[in-house]
């Protein structure tokens, strides 16, 4: 009886996992189709928007940021002044 119960539990867990994965995949497809429709209307605007959204997601988690400016041929470090010692907050 114990083994039978464990088997049933694992089957239910596997079925739940399967449904979760299917729902995630369907959501991903819907998002892609929506983005693709927007891209077909305005490729450059959509490309730039996706880039900006990605940077907004990624940049906050990066401790040290350095910008490369092609016109100045140099590196400009961005300092997070809130975390430096001795500075006013």
JSON list of C-alpha atoms in Angstrom, two decimals:
[
{"chain": "A", "resi": 1, "resn": "UNK", "atom": "CA", "xyz": [0.00, 0.00, 0.00]},
{"chain": "A", "resi": 2, "resn": "UNK", "atom": "CA", "xyz": [2.81, 2.46, 0.80]},
{"chain": "A", "resi": 3, "resn": "UNK", "atom": "CA", "xyz": [4.54, 1.84, -2.53]},
{"chain": "A", "resi": 4, "resn": "UNK", "atom": "CA", "xyz": [1.21, 2.22, -4.31]},
{"chain": "A", "resi": 5, "resn": "UNK", "atom": "CA", "xyz": [0.65, 5.59, -2.61]},
{"chain": "A", "resi": 6, "resn": "UNK", "atom": "CA", "xyz": [4.14, 6.79, -3.50]},
{"chain": "A", "resi": 7, "resn": "UNK", "atom": "CA", "xyz": [3.58, 5.72, -7.09]},
{"chain": "A", "resi": 8, "resn": "UNK", "atom": "CA", "xyz": [0.31, 7.65, -7.29]},
{"chain": "A", "resi": 9, "resn": "UNK", "atom": "CA", "xyz": [1.94, 10.71, -5.73]},
{"chain": "A", "resi": 10, "resn": "UNK", "atom": "CA", "xyz": [4.81, 10.64, -8.23]},
{"chain": "A", "resi": 11, "resn": "UNK", "atom": "CA", "xyz": [2.38, 10.29, -11.10]},
{"chain": "A", "resi": 12, "resn": "UNK", "atom": "CA", "xyz": [0.41, 13.31, -9.86]},
{"chain": "A", "resi": 13, "resn": "UNK", "atom": "CA", "xyz": [3.63, 15.32, -9.44]},
{"chain": "A", "resi": 14, "resn": "UNK", "atom": "CA", "xyz": [4.77, 14.38, -12.93]},
{"chain": "A", "resi": 15, "resn": "UNK", "atom": "CA", "xyz": [1.40, 15.31, -14.38]},
{"chain": "A", "resi": 16, "resn": "UNK", "atom": "CA", "xyz": [1.50, 18.66, -12.58]},
{"chain": "A", "resi": 17, "resn": "UNK", "atom": "CA", "xyz": [5.01, 19.30, -13.87]},
{"chain": "A", "resi": 18, "resn": "UNK", "atom": "CA", "xyz": [3.89, 18.39, -17.40]},
{"chain": "A", "resi": 19, "resn": "UNK", "atom": "CA", "xyz": [0.98, 20.84, -17.23]},
{"chain": "A", "resi": 20, "resn": "UNK", "atom": "CA", "xyz": [3.25, 23.56, -15.84]},
{"chain": "A", "resi": 21, "resn": "UNK", "atom": "CA", "xyz": [5.72, 23.11, -18.69]},
{"chain": "A", "resi": 22, "resn": "UNK", "atom": "CA", "xyz": [2.96, 23.12, -21.30]},
{"chain": "A", "resi": 23, "resn": "UNK", "atom": "CA", "xyz": [1.48, 26.32, -19.89]},
{"chain": "A", "resi": 24, "resn": "UNK", "atom": "CA", "xyz": [4.90, 27.99, -19.79]},
{"chain": "A", "resi": 25, "resn": "UNK", "atom": "CA", "xyz": [5.58, 26.97, -23.39]},
{"chain": "A", "resi": 26, "resn": "UNK", "atom": "CA", "xyz": [2.19, 28.23, -24.56]},
{"chain": "A", "resi": 27, "resn": "UNK", "atom": "CA", "xyz": [2.84, 31.53, -22.79]},
{"chain": "A", "resi": 28, "resn": "UNK", "atom": "CA", "xyz": [6.26, 31.81, -24.42]},
{"chain": "A", "resi": 29, "resn": "UNK", "atom": "CA", "xyz": [4.73, 31.17, -27.85]},
{"chain": "A", "resi": 30, "resn": "UNK", "atom": "CA", "xyz": [2.05, 33.80, -27.28]},
{"chain": "A", "resi": 31, "resn": "UNK", "atom": "CA", "xyz": [4.66, 36.36, -26.19]},
{"chain": "A", "resi": 32, "resn": "UNK", "atom": "CA", "xyz": [6.86, 35.56, -29.19]},
{"chain": "A", "resi": 33, "resn": "UNK", "atom": "CA", "xyz": [3.95, 35.85, -31.62]},
{"chain": "A", "resi": 34, "resn": "UNK", "atom": "CA", "xyz": [2.99, 39.20, -30.12]},
{"chain": "A", "resi": 35, "resn": "UNK", "atom": "CA", "xyz": [6.56, 40.51, -30.37]},
{"chain": "A", "resi": 36, "resn": "UNK", "atom": "CA", "xyz": [6.88, 39.20, -33.92]},
{"chain": "A", "resi": 37, "resn": "UNK", "atom": "CA", "xyz": [3.69, 40.97, -34.99]},
{"chain": "A", "resi": 38, "resn": "UNK", "atom": "CA", "xyz": [5.05, 44.23, -33.53]},
{"chain": "A", "resi": 39, "resn": "UNK", "atom": "CA", "xyz": [8.43, 43.60, -35.15]},
{"chain": "A", "resi": 40, "resn": "UNK", "atom": "CA", "xyz": [6.84, 43.20, -38.57]},
{"chain": "A", "resi": 41, "resn": "UNK", "atom": "CA", "xyz": [5.12, 46.59, -38.16]},
{"chain": "A", "resi": 42, "resn": "UNK", "atom": "CA", "xyz": [8.20, 48.48, -36.93]},
{"chain": "A", "resi": 43, "resn": "UNK", "atom": "CA", "xyz": [11.42, 46.42, -36.87]},
{"chain": "A", "resi": 44, "resn": "UNK", "atom": "CA", "xyz": [13.81, 49.11, -35.63]},
{"chain": "A", "resi": 45, "resn": "UNK", "atom": "CA", "xyz": [11.50, 50.40, -32.90]},
{"chain": "A", "resi": 46, "resn": "UNK", "atom": "CA", "xyz": [10.79, 46.88, -31.67]},
{"chain": "A", "resi": 47, "resn": "UNK", "atom": "CA", "xyz": [14.46, 45.92, -31.74]},
{"chain": "A", "resi": 48, "resn": "UNK", "atom": "CA", "xyz": [15.37, 49.00, -29.69]},
{"chain": "A", "resi": 49, "resn": "UNK", "atom": "CA", "xyz": [12.50, 48.43, -27.22]},
{"chain": "A", "resi": 50, "resn": "UNK", "atom": "CA", "xyz": [13.57, 44.82, -26.62]},
{"chain": "A", "resi": 51, "resn": "UNK", "atom": "CA", "xyz": [17.15, 45.98, -26.08]},
{"chain": "A", "resi": 52, "resn": "UNK", "atom": "CA", "xyz": [16.09, 48.65, -23.57]},
{"chain": "A", "resi": 53, "resn": "UNK", "atom": "CA", "xyz": [13.81, 46.23, -21.69]},
{"chain": "A", "resi": 54, "resn": "UNK", "atom": "CA", "xyz": [16.63, 43.69, -21.50]},
{"chain": "A", "resi": 55, "resn": "UNK", "atom": "CA", "xyz": [19.06, 46.30, -20.16]},
{"chain": "A", "resi": 56, "resn": "UNK", "atom": "CA", "xyz": [16.49, 47.38, -17.54]},
{"chain": "A", "resi": 57, "resn": "UNK", "atom": "CA", "xyz": [16.27, 43.77, -16.36]},
{"chain": "A", "resi": 58, "resn": "UNK", "atom": "CA", "xyz": [20.01, 43.03, -16.44]},
{"chain": "A", "resi": 59, "resn": "UNK", "atom": "CA", "xyz": [21.72, 46.23, -15.30]},
{"chain": "A", "resi": 60, "resn": "UNK", "atom": "CA", "xyz": [20.39, 46.44, -11.71]},
{"chain": "A", "resi": 61, "resn": "UNK", "atom": "CA", "xyz": [21.99, 43.08, -10.89]},
{"chain": "A", "resi": 62, "resn": "UNK", "atom": "CA", "xyz": [25.45, 44.09, -12.15]},
{"chain": "A", "resi": 63, "resn": "UNK", "atom": "CA", "xyz": [27.75, 45.52, -9.46]},
{"chain": "A", "resi": 64, "resn": "UNK", "atom": "CA", "xyz": [30.26, 47.31, -11.68]},
{"chain": "A", "resi": 65, "resn": "UNK", "atom": "CA", "xyz": [29.18, 49.08, -14.87]},
{"chain": "A", "resi": 66, "resn": "UNK", "atom": "CA", "xyz": [31.46, 50.46, -17.57]},
{"chain": "A", "resi": 67, "resn": "UNK", "atom": "CA", "xyz": [30.25, 52.35, -20.63]},
{"chain": "A", "resi": 68, "resn": "UNK", "atom": "CA", "xyz": [32.25, 52.30, -23.83]},
{"chain": "A", "resi": 69, "resn": "UNK", "atom": "CA", "xyz": [31.82, 55.48, -25.85]},
{"chain": "A", "resi": 70, "resn": "UNK", "atom": "CA", "xyz": [32.84, 55.01, -29.49]},
{"chain": "A", "resi": 71, "resn": "UNK", "atom": "CA", "xyz": [33.21, 58.75, -30.10]},
{"chain": "A", "resi": 72, "resn": "UNK", "atom": "CA", "xyz": [35.55, 59.31, -27.14]},
{"chain": "A", "resi": 73, "resn": "UNK", "atom": "CA", "xyz": [37.53, 56.09, -27.60]},
{"chain": "A", "resi": 74, "resn": "UNK", "atom": "CA", "xyz": [37.61, 55.55, -23.87]},
{"chain": "A", "resi": 75, "resn": "UNK", "atom": "CA", "xyz": [35.98, 53.91, -20.91]},
{"chain": "A", "resi": 76, "resn": "UNK", "atom": "CA", "xyz": [33.69, 55.74, -18.53]},
{"chain": "A", "resi": 77, "resn": "UNK", "atom": "CA", "xyz": [33.16, 53.85, -15.25]},
{"chain": "A", "resi": 78, "resn": "UNK", "atom": "CA", "xyz": [29.80, 54.39, -13.64]},
{"chain": "A", "resi": 79, "resn": "UNK", "atom": "CA", "xyz": [30.20, 54.76, -9.92]},
{"chain": "A", "resi": 80, "resn": "UNK", "atom": "CA", "xyz": [27.47, 53.74, -7.54]},
{"chain": "A", "resi": 81, "resn": "UNK", "atom": "CA", "xyz": [27.93, 56.62, -5.10]},
{"chain": "A", "resi": 82, "resn": "UNK", "atom": "CA", "xyz": [25.38, 55.27, -2.63]},
{"chain": "A", "resi": 83, "resn": "UNK", "atom": "CA", "xyz": [27.61, 52.34, -1.71]},
{"chain": "A", "resi": 84, "resn": "UNK", "atom": "CA", "xyz": [30.95, 54.15, -1.47]},
{"chain": "A", "resi": 85, "resn": "UNK", "atom": "CA", "xyz": [32.36, 54.86, 1.96]},
{"chain": "A", "resi": 86, "resn": "UNK", "atom": "CA", "xyz": [32.74, 58.44, 3.03]},
{"chain": "A", "resi": 87, "resn": "UNK", "atom": "CA", "xyz": [30.12, 59.81, 0.66]},
{"chain": "A", "resi": 88, "resn": "UNK", "atom": "CA", "xyz": [26.90, 61.45, 1.63]},
{"chain": "A", "resi": 89, "resn": "UNK", "atom": "CA", "xyz": [23.72, 59.55, 1.01]}
]
